[in-house]
Each structure stands twice: as C-alpha cells, then as structure tokens.
Coordinates of C-alpha atoms in Angstrom, one line a residue:
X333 CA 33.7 5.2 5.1
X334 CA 30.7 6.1 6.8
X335 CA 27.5 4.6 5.7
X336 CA 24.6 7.2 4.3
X337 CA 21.1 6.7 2.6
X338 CA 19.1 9.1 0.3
X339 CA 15.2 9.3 0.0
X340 CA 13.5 10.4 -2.8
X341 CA 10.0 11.6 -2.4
X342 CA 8.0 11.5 -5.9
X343 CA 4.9 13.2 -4.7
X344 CA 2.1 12.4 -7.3
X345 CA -0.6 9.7 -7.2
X346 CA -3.1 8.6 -10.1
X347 CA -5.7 8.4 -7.0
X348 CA -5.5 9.3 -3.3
X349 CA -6.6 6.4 -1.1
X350 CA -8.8 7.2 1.7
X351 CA -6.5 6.3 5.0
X352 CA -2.8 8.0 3.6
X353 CA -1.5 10.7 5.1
X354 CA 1.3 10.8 3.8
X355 CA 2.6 14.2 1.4
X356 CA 1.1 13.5 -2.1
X357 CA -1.0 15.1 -4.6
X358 CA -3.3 13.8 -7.4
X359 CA -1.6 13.4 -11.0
X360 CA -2.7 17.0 -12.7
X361 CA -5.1 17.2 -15.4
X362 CA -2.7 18.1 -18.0
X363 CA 0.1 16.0 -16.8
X364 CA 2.8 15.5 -14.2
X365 CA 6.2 17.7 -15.7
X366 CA 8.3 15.1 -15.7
X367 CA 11.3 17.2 -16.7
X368 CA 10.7 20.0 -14.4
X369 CA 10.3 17.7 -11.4
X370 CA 13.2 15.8 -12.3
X371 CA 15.2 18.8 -12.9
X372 CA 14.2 20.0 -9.2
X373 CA 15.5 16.5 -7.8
X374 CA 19.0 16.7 -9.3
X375 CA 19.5 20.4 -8.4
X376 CA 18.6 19.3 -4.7
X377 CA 20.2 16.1 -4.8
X378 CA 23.3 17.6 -5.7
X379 CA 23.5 20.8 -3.3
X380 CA 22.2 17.8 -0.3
X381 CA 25.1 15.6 -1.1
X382 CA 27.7 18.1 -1.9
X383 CA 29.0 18.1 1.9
X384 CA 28.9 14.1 2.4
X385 CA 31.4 13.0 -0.2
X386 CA 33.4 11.1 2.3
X387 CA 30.7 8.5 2.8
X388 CA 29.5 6.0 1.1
X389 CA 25.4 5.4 -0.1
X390 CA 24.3 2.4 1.1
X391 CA 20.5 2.3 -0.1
X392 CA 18.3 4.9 -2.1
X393 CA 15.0 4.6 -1.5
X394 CA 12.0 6.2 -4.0
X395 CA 8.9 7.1 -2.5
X396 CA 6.0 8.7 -1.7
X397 CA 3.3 9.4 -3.2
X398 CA 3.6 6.6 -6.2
X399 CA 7.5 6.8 -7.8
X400 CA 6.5 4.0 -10.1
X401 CA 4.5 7.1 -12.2
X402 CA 8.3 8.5 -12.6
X403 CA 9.8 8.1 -15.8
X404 CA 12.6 5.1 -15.7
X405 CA 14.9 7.1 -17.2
X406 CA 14.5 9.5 -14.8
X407 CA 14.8 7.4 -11.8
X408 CA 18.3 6.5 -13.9
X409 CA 19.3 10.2 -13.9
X410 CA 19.2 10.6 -10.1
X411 CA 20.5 7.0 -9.1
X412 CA 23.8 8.3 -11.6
X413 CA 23.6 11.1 -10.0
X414 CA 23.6 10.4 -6.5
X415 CA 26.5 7.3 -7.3
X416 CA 28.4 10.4 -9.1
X417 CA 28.4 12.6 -5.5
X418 CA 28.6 9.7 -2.6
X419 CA 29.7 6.2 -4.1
X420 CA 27.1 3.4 -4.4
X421 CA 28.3 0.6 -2.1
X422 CA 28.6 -2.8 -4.3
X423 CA 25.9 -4.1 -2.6
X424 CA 23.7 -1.0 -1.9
X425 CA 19.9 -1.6 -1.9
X426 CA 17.8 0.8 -4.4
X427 CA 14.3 0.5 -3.2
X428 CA 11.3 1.9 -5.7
X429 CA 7.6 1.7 -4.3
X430 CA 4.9 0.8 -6.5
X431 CA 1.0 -0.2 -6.7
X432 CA 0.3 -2.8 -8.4
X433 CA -1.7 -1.5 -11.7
X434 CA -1.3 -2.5 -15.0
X435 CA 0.7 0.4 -16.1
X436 CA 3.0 0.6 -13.5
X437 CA 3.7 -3.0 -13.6
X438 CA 4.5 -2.9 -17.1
X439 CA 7.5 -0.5 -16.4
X440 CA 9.0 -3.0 -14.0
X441 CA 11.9 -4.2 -16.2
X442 CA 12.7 -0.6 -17.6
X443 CA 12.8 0.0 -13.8
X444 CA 15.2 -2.6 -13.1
X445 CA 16.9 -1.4 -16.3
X446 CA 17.3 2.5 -14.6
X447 CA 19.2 0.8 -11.8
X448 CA 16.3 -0.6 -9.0
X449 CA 17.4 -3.0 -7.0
X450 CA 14.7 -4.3 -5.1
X451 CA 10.5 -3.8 -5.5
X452 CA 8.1 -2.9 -2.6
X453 CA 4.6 -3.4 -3.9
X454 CA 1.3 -2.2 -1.6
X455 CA -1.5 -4.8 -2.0
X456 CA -2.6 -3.3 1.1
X457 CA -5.7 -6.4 1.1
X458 CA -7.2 -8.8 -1.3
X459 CA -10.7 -8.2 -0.5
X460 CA -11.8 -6.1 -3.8
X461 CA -14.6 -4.6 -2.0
X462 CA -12.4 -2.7 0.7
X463 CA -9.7 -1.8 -2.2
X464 CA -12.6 0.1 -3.9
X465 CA -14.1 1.7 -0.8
X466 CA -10.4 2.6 0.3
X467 CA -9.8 4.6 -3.3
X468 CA -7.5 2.0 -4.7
X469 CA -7.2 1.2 -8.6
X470 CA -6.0 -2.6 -8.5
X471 CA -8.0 -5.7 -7.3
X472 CA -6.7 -8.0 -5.2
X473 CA -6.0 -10.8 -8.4
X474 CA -3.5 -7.8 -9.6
X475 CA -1.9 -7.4 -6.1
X476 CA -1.0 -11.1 -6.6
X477 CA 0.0 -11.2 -9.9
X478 CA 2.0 -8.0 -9.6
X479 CA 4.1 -10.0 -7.3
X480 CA 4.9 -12.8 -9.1
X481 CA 6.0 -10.4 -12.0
X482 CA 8.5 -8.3 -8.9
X483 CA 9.6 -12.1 -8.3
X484 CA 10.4 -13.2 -11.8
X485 CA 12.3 -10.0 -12.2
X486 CA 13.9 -8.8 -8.4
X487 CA 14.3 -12.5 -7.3
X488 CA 14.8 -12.3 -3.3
X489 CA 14.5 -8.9 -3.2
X490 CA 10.7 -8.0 -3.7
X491 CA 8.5 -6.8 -0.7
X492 CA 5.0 -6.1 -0.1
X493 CA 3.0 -4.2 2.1
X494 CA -0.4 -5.9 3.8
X495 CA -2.9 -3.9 6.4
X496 CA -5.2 -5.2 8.7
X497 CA -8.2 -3.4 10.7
X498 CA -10.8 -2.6 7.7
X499 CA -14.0 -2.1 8.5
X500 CA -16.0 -5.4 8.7
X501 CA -12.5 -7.4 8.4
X502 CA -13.3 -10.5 10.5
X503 CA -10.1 -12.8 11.9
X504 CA -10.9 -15.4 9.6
X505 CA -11.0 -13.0 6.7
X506 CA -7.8 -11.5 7.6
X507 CA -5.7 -14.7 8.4
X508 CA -7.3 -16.7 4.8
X509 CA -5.9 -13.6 3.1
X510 CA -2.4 -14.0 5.3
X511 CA -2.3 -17.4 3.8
X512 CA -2.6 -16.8 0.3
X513 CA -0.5 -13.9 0.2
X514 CA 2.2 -15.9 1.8
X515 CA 2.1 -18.5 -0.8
X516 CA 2.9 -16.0 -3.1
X517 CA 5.6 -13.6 -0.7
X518 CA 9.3 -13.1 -1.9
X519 CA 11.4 -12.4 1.2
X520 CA 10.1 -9.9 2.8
X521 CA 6.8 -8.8 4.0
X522 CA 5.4 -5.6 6.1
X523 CA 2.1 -5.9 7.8
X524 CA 0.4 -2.7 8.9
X525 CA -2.5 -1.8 11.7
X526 CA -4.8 0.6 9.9
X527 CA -4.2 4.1 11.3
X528 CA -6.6 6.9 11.2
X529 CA -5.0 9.8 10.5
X530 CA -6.4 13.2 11.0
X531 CA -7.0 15.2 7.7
X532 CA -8.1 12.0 5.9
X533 CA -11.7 11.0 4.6
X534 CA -11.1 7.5 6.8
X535 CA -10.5 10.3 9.9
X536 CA -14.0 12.3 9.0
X537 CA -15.8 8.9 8.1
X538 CA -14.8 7.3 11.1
X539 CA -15.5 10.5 13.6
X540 CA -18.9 10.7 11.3
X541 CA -19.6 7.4 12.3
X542 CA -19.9 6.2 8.6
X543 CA -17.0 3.6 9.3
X544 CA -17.0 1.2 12.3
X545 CA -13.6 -0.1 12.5
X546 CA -12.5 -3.4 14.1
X547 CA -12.2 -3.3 17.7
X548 CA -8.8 -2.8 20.0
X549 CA -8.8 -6.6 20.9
X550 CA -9.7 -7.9 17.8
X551 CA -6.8 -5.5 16.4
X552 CA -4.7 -7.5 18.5
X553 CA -5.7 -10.6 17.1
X554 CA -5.0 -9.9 13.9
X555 CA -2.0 -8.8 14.7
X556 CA -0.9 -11.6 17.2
X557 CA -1.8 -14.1 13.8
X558 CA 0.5 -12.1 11.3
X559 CA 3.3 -12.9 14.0
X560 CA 2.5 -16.5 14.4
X561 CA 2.1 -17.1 10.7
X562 CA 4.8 -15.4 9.2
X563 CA 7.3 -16.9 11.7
X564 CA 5.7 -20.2 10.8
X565 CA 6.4 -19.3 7.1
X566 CA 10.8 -18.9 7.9
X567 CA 10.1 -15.4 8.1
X568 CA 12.1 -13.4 11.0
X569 CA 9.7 -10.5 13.0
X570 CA 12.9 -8.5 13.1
X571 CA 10.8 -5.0 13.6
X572 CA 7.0 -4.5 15.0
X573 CA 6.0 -4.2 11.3
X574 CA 7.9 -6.1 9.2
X575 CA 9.4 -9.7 8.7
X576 CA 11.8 -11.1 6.5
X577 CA 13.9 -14.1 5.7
X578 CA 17.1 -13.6 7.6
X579 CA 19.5 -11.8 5.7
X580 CA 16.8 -10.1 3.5
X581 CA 15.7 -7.0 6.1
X582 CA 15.1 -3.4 4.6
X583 CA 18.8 -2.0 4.7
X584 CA 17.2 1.5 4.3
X585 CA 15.0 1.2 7.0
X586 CA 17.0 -0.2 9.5
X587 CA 19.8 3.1 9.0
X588 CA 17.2 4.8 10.2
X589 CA 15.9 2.3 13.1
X590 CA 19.2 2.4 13.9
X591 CA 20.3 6.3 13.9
X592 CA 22.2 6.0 10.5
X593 CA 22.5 9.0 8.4
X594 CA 20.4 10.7 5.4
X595 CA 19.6 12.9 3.5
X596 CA 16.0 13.5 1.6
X597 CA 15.1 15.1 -1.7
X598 CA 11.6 16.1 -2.8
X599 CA 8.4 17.9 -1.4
X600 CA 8.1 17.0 2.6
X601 CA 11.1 15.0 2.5
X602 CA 12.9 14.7 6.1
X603 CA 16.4 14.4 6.4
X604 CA 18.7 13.3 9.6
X605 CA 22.3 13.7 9.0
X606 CA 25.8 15.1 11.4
X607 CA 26.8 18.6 9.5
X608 CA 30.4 18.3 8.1
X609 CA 31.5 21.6 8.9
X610 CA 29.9 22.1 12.5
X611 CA 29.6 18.8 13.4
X612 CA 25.8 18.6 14.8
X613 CA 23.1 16.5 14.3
X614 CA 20.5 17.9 11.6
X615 CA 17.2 17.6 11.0
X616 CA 15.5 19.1 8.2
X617 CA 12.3 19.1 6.0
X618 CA 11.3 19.9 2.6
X619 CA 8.7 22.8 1.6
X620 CA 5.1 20.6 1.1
X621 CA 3.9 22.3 -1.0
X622 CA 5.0 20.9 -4.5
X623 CA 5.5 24.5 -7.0
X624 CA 6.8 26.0 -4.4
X625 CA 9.6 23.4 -3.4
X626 CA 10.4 23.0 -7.0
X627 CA 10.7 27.2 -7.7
X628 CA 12.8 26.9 -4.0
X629 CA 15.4 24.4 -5.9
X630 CA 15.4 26.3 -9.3
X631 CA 16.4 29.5 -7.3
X632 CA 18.2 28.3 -4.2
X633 CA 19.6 25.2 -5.2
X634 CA 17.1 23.0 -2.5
X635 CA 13.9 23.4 -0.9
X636 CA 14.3 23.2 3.0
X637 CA 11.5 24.4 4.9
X638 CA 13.2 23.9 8.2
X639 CA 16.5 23.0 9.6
X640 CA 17.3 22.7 13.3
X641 CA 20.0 21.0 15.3
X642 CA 19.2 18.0 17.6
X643 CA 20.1 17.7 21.0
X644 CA 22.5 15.2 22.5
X645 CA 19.6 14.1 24.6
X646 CA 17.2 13.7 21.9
X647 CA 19.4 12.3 19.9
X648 CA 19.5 9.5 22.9
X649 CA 16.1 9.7 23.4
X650 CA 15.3 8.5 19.7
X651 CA 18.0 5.8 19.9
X652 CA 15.9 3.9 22.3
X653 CA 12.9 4.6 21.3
X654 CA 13.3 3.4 17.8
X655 CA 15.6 0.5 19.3
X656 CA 12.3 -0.9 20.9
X657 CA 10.6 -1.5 17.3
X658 CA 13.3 -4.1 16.3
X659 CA 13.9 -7.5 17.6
X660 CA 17.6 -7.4 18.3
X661 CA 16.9 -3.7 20.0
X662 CA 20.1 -1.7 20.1
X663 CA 23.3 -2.5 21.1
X664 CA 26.1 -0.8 23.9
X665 CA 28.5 -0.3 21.0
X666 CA 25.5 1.5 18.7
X667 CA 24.3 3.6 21.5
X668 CA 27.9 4.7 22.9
X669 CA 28.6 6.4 19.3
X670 CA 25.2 8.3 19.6
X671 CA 25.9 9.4 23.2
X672 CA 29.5 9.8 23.0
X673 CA 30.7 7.4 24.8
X674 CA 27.7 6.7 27.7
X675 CA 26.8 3.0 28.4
X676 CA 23.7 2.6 27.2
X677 CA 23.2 0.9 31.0
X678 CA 24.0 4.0 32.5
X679 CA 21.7 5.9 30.1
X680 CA 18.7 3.7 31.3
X681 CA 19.8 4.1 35.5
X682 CA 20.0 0.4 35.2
X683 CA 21.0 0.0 38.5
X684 CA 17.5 1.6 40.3
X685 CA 15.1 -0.4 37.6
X686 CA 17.0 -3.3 39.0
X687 CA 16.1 -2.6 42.8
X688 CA 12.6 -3.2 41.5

C-alpha cells in the first residue's frame, strides 16, 4: 500500500512569539471553541481522506500554532478518525507539538492516552532573558524539565527544537547552552538559524534597527558547533536542521523531504498528494483565515483556498532540491518514480558537469 501522512494545523497560541510566521492566532478572550473547531477538522479530515483509502497513514503530525492547547480527547477523535479512513500503519509515528508551560505539560499523559506517539517540545533557548524579549511564557528551567517529563513518558521518541542567532547570543553562550541541553536530549534534536520573517515584530525591530542580530560568520559558527557537538553526542546530521540517533529521524518529515504524499487539515494547511481519479500531482492550501475556513468546512465539507496541479518538471525540480537538505540526498530508484522513469543522472546532464 502506498505510504501517506496527514497534518493537522491547530491554529491558536496563548502568546505570539516575536520571530513566527507561521498561520496562528492569539487564544480569544472568551475562549478557543473547542467543539466547533474540532467539528471543522473531522468534516475536512474526512472529505480529504475519502479518495486515499487505498493507502496506508504512516505518521500524523499536530501542529501549528500550539496543538498542546487542543483538548486530548479531541486530538483522540481525529487520530480515530483518520485510522477509520486510511489505516494507521503498526508502527506509524503521531507527532503533537508543544511548549513547554505548565499547563500543557500537565496534559502530557492524557496526550499519550488520545493516541500521541512521539513529543516535539520548542525550548527554542535557555537564556530566560531572550525567552521574555522573544514573547515566550516558559523559562529555560521549564524547557528542561518539560523534557525529562516527554522522556519519562515517550521514551526514545521525544524531540526538541533549539535556535541560534539572538541578538547578543555570543558562541560561548550558544555552545554552554548546546551542552546542557544535550545532557538532557531524547533522540532527536532540531536546531534552527533565526529567520526574520517579514510581517513579524523581529522583521520591523530589526529593519528599525532596535535589534542587532548576530553576524553572517558568526551565524556560521554557531552553526558549524551544533554539527560538531551533536555528532559528538551519537547523534546523525541526517538533514541541514535536524539530527538524530540512527533509526530515530522524523518519519513525517522525511515523506515530505522525500516527495511522499499528504494531505493537510486546518487553517493554512498545505497539502501535496497524486489525485486518484485524474492521476496528477496536487497541491493545495487551506483558507487562513480561521471563521472563515471553519464556515468553508461546515458548508462545503473542507476549506481549500487553492488547488492547482504540479508540473512533471516541478515536481523534479522539488525532488532535488529538497534531496540536498538530507544527508543520504535522493536516490536513482526515488527520483525515477517522480520522473517517470528518467535517471536522475540524466536529469542533472551528468555527463557535461563531468567535462568540468
């Protein structure tokens, strides 16, 4: 059976740090509607799935936004939901994001309970002054100890995200925090270059000149010491931002580092997936804008923005690009069932890069 993911988006946040970009919106005064929003998700998840019954759901993955504000038993509903449309494989991965707060780290075993398999946590930093200046609602202590909780409960299967580049970060700063997160890592670690995204209040600070951010070289410092330390640690650099103990790599990232299929529920979800009845590549996305996705699904079923079909040569073109970001690239077999059938040597011209 062919394998197939599914990404959730749970679009609210308690607080909205200063460098995300990514679609989320600020828990409302009166309340998230848990039941309305959950109610959306199924009616999507179900008219998204409907076509792929044939395959087989290796890995779900809940994010966002902040899906450890969701409701366990709702995170239940769609994982017996989705495993009622396209099977759960026996060893699928079910990935939930989470920050690591009080609250939401209380809700890990009722998590585990609903049917999560694994635990990505964002520390982000230790340093409690950045945390605060960034927006974020956890101390570095917590980051820590929210870890060792993920570990006691998700054992081998507990991830966390660190980022380097914050303003006034030094080297020495950044590789002392390296080592004591690592003392404390599970098997699997990602580790970010801050990003200034346009739209953000890093992207007006910084073009304000209120923040002066680490330079390019030092960047690369930082960066070239996460390699050598981690590696040092047993863990495998197996894409340009993550590591992991062999065996223990995101399975829902790599499908789509490596041009698998999916499908995605929730505001701004994207999906990527071959059509069953026509037989092309898709690529779709989710109405933003959260009422009016979740009016979209009560009326229609689902709340695609856009749809278009994707080229045979883009299709190519993404192959190798997102082949670069992992260590064991891609291989002739992989490509040749993207391109139907072309080497992946002729793809390249081989032959003239070669002659010089």
């Amino acid at each position: 059976m062919v394998p197939f993911s599914l990404y959730v988006h749970w679009p609210y946040c308690t607080f909205l740090c200063r460098f995300c970009a990514f679609s989320k919106a600020r828990v409302p005064a009166k309340g998230v509607e848990h039941e309305r929003i959950t109610s959306a998700l199924l009616k999507e998840l179900r008219t998204s799935l409907a076509p792929h019954k044939d395959k087989v759901l290796q890995s779900i993955y809940f994010g966002g936004g902040t899906p450890s504000l969701a409701q366990p038993r709702n995170i239940a509903q769609i994982i017996e939901a989705a495993n009622s449309l396209v099977p759960l494989a026996s060893d699928a991965e079910i990935t939930l994001e989470s920050n690591p707060t009080s609250a939401e780290v209380g809700k890990m075993r009722d998590f585990k309970q609903a049917g999560v398999t694994r635990y990505s946590i964002g520390i982000q930093t230790l340093d409690d002054r950045t945390l605060a200046r960034m927006g974020r609602l956890h101390t570095g202590a917590e980051g820590l100890a929210a870890v060792d909780r993920a570990r006691a409960l998700f054992p081998g299967k507990v991830s966390f995200d660190m980022i380097f580049g914050f303003e006034g970060q030094t080297l020495d700063q950044w590789q002392k925090e390296l080592e004591t997160v690592l003392k404390h890592a599970d098997n699997h670690i990602s580790v970010y270059q801050l990003t200034v995204e346009p739209g953000t209040p890093l992207f007006r600070d910084r073009n304000a000149q209120r923040v002066v951010l680490p330079s390019g070289d030092l960047s690369a410092q930082m960066y070239e010491s996460a390699v050598e330390m981690c590696t040092a640690k047993g863990f495998r650099h197996y894409e340009v931002a993550n590591y992991a103990v062999p065996g223990s790599e995101s399975m829902h990232n790599m499908g789509y580092w490596q041009g698998r299929q999916w499908v995605g529920i929730g505001p701004s979800a994207h999906s990527r997936f071959i059509d069953p009845s026509s037989n092309q590549r898709i690529s779709s996305v989710r109405l933003p804008d959260i009422q009016r996705w979740a009016q979209h699904c009560e009326k229609f079923g689902h709340g695609t923005a856009k749809s278009t079909v994707i080229s045979d040569e883009d299709a190519k073109q993404e192959a190798v690009v997102f082949g670069l970001r992992m260590l064991d690239g891609i291989t002739d077999r992989r490509f040749a069932g993207i391109s139907g059938g072309q080497s992946l040597k002729d793809y390249l011209h081989m032959d003239r890069v070669q002659q010089y």
